[in-house]
Coordinates of N, CA and C in Angstrom, one line a residue:
X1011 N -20.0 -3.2 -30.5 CA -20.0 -4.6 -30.0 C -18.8 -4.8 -29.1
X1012 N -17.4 -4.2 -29.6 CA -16.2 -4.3 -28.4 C -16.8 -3.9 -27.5
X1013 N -17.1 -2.8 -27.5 CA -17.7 -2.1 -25.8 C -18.4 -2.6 -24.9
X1014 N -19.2 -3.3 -25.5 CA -20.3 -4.0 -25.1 C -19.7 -5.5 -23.8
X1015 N -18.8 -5.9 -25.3 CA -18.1 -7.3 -24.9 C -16.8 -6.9 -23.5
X1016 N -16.3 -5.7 -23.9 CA -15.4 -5.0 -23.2 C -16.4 -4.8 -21.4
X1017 N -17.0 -4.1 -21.9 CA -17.8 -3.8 -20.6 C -18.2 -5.3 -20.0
X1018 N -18.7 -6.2 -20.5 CA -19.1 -7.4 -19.6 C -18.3 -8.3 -19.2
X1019 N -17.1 -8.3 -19.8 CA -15.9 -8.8 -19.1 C -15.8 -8.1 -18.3
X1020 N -15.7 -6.8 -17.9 CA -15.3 -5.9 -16.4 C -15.9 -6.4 -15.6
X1021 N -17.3 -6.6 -16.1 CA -18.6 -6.8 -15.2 C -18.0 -8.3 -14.5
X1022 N -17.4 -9.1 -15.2 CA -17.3 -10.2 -14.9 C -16.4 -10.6 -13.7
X1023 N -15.3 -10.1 -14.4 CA -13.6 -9.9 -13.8 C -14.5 -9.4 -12.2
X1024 N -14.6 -8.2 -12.1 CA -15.2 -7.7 -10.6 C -16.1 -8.5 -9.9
X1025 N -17.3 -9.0 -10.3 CA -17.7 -10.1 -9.9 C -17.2 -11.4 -9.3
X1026 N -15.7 -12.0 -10.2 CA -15.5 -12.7 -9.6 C -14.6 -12.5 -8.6
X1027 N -14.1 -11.6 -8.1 CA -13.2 -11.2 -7.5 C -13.5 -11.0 -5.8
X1028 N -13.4 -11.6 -4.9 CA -13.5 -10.9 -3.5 C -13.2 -9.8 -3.2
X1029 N -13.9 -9.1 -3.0 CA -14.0 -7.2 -2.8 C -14.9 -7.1 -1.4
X1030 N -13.7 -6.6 -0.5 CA -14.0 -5.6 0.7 C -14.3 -4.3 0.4
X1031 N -15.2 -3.3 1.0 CA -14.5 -1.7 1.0 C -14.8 -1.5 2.7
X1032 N -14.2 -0.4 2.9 CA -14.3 0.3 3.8 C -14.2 1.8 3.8
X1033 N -14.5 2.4 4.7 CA -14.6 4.0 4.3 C -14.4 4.6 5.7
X1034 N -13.8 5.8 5.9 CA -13.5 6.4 7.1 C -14.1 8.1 6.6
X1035 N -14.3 8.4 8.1 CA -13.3 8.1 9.4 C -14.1 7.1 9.7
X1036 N -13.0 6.5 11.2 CA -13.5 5.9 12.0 C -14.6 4.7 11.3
X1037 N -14.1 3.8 10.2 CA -15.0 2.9 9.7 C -13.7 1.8 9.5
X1038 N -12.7 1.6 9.9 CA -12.2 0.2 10.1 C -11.1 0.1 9.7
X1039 N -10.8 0.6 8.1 CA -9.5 1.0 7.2 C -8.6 0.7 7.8
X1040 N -8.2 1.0 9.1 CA -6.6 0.7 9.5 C -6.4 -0.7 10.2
X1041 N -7.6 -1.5 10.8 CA -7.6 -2.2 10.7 C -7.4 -3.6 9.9
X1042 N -8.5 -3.0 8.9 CA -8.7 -4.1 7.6 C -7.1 -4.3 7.1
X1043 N -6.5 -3.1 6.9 CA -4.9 -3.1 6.4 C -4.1 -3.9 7.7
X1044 N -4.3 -3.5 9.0 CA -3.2 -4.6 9.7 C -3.7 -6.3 9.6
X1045 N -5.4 -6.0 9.7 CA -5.8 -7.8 9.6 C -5.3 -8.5 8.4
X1046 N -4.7 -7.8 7.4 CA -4.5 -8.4 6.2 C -2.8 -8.8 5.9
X1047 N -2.2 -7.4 6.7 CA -0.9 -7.9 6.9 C -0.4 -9.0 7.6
X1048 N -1.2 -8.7 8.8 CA -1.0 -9.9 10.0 C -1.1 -11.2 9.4
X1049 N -1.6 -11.8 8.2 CA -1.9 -12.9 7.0 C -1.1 -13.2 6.4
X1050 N -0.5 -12.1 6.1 CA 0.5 -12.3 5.4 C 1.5 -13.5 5.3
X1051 N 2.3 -14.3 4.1 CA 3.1 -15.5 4.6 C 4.1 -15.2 3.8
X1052 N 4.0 -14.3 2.6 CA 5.4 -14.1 1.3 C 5.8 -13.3 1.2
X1053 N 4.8 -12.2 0.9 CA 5.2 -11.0 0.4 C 4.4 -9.8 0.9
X1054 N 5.1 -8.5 0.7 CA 4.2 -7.5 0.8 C 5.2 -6.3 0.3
X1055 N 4.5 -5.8 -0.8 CA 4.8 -4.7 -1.9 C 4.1 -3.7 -0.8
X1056 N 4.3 -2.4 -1.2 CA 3.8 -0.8 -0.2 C 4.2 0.2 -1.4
X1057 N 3.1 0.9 -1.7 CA 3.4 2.3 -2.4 C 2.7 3.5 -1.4
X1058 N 2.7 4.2 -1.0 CA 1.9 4.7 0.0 C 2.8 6.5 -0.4
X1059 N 1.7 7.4 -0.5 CA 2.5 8.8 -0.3 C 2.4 9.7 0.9
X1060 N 1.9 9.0 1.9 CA 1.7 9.5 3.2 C 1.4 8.1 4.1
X1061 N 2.2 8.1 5.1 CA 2.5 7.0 6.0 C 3.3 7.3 7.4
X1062 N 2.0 7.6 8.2 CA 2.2 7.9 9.9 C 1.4 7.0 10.4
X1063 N 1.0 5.8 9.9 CA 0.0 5.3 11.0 C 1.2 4.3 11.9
X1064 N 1.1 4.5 12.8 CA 1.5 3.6 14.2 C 1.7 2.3 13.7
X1065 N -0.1 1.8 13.9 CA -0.6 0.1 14.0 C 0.1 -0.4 12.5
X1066 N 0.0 0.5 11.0 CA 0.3 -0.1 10.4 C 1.9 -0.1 10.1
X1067 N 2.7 0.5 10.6 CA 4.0 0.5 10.4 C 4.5 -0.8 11.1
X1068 N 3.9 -1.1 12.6 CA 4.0 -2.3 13.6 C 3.7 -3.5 12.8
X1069 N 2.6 -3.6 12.0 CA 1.9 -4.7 11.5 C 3.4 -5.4 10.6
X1070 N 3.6 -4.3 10.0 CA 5.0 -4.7 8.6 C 6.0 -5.0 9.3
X1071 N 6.5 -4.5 10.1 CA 7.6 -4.8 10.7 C 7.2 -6.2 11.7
X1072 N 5.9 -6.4 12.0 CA 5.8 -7.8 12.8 C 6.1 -9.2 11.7
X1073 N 5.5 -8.3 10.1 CA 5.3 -9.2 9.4 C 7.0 -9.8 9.2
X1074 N 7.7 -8.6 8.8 CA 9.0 -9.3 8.3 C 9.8 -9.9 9.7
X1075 N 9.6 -9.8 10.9 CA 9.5 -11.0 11.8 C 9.3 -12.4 11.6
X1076 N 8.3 -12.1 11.3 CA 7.7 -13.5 10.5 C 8.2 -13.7 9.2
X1077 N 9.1 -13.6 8.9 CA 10.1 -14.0 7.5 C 9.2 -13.5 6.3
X1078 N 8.5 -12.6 6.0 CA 7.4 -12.0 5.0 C 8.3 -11.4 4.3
X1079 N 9.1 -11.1 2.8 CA 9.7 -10.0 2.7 C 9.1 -9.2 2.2
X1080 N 9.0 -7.8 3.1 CA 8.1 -7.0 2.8 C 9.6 -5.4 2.3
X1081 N 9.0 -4.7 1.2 CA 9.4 -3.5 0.7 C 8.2 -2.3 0.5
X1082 N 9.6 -1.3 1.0 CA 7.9 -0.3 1.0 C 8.4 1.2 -0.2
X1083 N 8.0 1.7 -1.1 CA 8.6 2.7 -1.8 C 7.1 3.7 -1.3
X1084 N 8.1 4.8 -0.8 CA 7.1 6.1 -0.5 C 7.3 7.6 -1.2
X1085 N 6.7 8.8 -1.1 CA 6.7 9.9 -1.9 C 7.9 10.6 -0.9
X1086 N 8.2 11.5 -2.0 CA 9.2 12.0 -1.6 C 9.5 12.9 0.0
X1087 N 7.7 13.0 0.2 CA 7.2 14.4 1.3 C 7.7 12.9 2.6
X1088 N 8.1 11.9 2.6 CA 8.1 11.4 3.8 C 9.6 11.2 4.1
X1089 N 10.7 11.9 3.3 CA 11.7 12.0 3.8 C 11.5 13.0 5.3
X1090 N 11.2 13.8 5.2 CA 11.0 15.1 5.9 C 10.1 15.6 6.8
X1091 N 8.7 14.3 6.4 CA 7.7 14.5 7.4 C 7.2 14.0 8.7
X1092 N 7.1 14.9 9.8 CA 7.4 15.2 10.9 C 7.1 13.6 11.5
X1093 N 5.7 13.0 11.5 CA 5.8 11.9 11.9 C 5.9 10.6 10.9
X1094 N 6.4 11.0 10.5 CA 6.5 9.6 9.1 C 6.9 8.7 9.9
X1095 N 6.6 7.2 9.4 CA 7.1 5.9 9.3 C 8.3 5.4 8.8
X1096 N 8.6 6.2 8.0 CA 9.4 5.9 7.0 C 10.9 5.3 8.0
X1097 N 11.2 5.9 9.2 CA 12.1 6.2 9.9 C 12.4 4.9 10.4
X1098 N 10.7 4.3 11.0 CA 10.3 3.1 11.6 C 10.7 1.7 11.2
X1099 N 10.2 2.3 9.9 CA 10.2 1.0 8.9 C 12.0 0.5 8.3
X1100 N 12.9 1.9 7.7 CA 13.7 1.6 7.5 C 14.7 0.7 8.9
X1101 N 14.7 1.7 9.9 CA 15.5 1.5 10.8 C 15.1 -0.6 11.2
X1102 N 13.9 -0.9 10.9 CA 14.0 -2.1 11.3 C 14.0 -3.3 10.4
X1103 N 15.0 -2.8 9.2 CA 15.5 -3.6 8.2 C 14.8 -3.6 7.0
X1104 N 13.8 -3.1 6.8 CA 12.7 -3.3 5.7 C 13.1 -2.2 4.6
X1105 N 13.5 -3.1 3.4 CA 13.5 -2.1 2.6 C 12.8 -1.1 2.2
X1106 N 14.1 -0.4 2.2 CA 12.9 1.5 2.0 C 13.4 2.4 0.4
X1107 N 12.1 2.2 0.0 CA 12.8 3.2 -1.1 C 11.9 5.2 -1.2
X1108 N 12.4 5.7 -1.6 CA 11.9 7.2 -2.2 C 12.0 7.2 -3.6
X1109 N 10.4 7.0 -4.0 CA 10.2 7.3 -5.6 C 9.9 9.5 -5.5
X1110 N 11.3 9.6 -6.0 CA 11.4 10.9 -6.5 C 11.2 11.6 -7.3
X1111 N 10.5 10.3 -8.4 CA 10.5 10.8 -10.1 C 9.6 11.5 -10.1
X1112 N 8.4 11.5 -9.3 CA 6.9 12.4 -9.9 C 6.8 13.5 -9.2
X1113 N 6.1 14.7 -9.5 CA 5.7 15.7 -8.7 C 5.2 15.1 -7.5
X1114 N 4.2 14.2 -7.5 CA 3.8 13.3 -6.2 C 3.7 12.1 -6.5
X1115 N 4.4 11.1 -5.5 CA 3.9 9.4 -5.8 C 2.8 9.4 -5.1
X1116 N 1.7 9.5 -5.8 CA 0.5 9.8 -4.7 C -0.4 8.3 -4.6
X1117 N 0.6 7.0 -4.8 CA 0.0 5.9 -5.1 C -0.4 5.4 -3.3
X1118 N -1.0 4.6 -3.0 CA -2.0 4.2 -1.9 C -2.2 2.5 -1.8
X1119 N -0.9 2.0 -2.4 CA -1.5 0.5 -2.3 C -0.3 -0.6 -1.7
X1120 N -1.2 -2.0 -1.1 CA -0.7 -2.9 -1.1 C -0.2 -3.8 -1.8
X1121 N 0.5 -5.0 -1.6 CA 0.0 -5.7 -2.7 C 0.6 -7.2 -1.3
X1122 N -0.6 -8.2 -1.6 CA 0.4 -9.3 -0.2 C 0.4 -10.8 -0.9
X1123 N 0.9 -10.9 -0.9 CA 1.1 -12.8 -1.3 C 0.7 -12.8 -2.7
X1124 N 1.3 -11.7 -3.7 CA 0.8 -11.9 -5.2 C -0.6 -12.1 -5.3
X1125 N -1.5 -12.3 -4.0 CA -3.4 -12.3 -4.4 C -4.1 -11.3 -3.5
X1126 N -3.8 -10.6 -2.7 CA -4.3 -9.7 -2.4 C -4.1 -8.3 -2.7
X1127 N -4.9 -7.3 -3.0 CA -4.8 -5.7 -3.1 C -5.3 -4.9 -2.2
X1128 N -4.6 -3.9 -1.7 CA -5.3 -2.7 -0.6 C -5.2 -1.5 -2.0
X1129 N -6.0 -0.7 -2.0 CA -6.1 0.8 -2.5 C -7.0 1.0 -2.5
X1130 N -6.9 2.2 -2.7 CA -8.4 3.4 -2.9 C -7.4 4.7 -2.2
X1131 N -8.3 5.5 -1.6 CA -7.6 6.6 -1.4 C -7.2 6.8 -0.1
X1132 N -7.7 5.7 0.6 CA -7.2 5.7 2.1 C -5.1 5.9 2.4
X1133 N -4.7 7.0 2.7 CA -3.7 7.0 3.4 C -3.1 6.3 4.0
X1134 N -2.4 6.0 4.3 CA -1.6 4.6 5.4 C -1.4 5.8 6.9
X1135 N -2.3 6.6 7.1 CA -2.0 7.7 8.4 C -3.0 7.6 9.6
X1136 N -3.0 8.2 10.7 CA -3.6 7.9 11.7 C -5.2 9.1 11.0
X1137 N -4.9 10.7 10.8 CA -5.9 11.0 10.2 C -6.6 11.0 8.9
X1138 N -6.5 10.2 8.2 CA -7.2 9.2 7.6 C -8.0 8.4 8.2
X1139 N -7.9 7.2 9.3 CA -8.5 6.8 9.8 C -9.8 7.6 10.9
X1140 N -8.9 8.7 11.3 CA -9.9 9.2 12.5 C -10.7 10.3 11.9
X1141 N -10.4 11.2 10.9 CA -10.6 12.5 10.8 C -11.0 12.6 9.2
X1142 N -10.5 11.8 7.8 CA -10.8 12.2 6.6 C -12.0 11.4 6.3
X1143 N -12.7 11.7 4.7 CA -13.4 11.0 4.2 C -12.8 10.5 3.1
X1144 N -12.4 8.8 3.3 CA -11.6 7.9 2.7 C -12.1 6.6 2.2
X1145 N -11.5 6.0 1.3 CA -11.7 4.5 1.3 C -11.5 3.9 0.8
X1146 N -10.7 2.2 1.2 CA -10.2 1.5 0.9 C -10.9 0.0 0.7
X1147 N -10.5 -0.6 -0.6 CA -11.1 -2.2 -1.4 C -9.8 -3.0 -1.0
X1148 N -10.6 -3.9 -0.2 CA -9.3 -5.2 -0.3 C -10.0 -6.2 -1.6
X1149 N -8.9 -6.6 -2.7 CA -9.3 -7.4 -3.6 C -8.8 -8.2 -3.8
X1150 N -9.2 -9.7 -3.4 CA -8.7 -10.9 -3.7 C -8.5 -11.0 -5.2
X1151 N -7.7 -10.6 -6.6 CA -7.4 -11.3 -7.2 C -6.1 -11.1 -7.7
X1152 N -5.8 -12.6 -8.2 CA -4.0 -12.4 -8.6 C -3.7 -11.9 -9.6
X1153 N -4.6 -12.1 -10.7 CA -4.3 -11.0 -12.2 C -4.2 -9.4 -11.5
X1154 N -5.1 -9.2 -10.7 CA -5.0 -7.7 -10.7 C -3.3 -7.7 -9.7
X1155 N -3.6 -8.3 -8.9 CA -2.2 -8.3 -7.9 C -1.2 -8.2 -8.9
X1156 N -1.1 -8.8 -9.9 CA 0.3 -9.0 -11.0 C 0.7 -7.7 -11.6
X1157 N -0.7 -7.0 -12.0 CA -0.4 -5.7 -12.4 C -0.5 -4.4 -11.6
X1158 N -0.7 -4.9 -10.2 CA -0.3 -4.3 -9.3 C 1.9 -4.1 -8.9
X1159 N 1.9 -5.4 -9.3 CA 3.1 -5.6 -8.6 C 4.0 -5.3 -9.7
X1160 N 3.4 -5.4 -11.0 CA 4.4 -5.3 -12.4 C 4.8 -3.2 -12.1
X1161 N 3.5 -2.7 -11.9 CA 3.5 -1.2 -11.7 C 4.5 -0.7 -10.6
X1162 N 4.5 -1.8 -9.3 CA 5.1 -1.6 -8.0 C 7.0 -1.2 -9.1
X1163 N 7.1 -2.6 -9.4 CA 8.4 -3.0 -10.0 C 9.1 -1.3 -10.9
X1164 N 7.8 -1.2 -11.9 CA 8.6 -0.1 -12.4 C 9.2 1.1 -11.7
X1165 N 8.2 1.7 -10.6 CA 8.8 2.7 -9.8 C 10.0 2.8 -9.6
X1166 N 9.9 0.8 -8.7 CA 10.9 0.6 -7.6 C 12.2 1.0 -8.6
X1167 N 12.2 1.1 -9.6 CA 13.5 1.0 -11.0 C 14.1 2.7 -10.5
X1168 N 13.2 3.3 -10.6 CA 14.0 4.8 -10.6 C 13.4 5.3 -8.9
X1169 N 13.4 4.4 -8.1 CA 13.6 5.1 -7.0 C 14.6 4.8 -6.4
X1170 N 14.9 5.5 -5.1 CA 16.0 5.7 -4.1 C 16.3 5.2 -2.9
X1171 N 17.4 4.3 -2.8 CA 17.1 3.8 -1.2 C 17.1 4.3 -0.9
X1172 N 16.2 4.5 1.1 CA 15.9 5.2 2.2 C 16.5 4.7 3.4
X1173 N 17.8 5.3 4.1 CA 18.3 4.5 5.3 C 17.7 4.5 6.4
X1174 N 17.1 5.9 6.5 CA 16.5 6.4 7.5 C 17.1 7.6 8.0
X1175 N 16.5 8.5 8.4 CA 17.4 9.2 9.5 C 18.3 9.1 10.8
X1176 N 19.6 9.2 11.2 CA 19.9 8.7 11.7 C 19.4 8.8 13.3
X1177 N 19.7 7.7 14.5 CA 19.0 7.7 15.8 C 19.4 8.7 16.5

């Protein structure tokens, strides 16, 4: 009977929730991630373990323009990687951290104004968009956002600021 009861709450919880997906290549993903930033008005959390996309590094840095405080914690392979963001993002004030603790932070998400979510397995990279088979749920709800953000928080605890490399 838990299971039961268990299961139809899920059923529920998802139901009521506003859920996008998208799937690449070439199906919208890097889009749906900047139209979402571009919305943005408070916040925006970033866990991402690969991060070259262009539009979306522009989108964060437009946001914290717009007074958004946005923080981004990435895997360790983007100290080093050839076109990372990481460089982008630090150099234009946005906190940057390197979660070092795992063999991979292989996490993939947003989090914006404590009620929206980006994840799935879409990359925050330009081949992702053009070239893999990926895909990304935007989900309007603020319980899941919470424990989105409660998970974001723990990382952020044992990770490392990122200055950037220098110009």
């Amino acid at each position: 009977m838990k299971t039961f009861l268990l299961a139809l709450f899920l059923a529920v919880s998802i139901q009521a929730a506003d859920i996008q997906v998208y799937f690449s290549p070439q199906g919208g993903c890097t889009e749906a991630v900047v139209a979402n930033l571009d919305k943005a008005t408070n916040t925006i959390l970033v866990q991402a373990y690969s991060f070259t996309s262009a539009p979306i590094a522009k989108a964060l840095v437009d946001a914290k323009k717009r007074g958004v405080k946005v923080q981004v914690i990435l895997d360790k392979s983007q100290r080093t990687e050839k076109y990372s963001s990481a460089d982008f993002v630090a150099h234009a004030g946005i906190p940057t951290f390197i979660d070092a603790k795992h063999a991979i932070a292989h996490n993939k998400i947003m989090v914006i104004d404590g009620r929206t979510v980006l994840t799935g397995s879409f990359n925050f990279t330009k081949a992702a968009e053009m070239n893999n088979a990926e895909n990304l749920l935007v989900i309007q709800d603020a319980v899941l956002a919470a424990k989105y953000t409660a998970n974001w928080q723990s990382h952020l605890k044992h990770s490392e600021e990122y200055a950037g490399k220098p110009n």
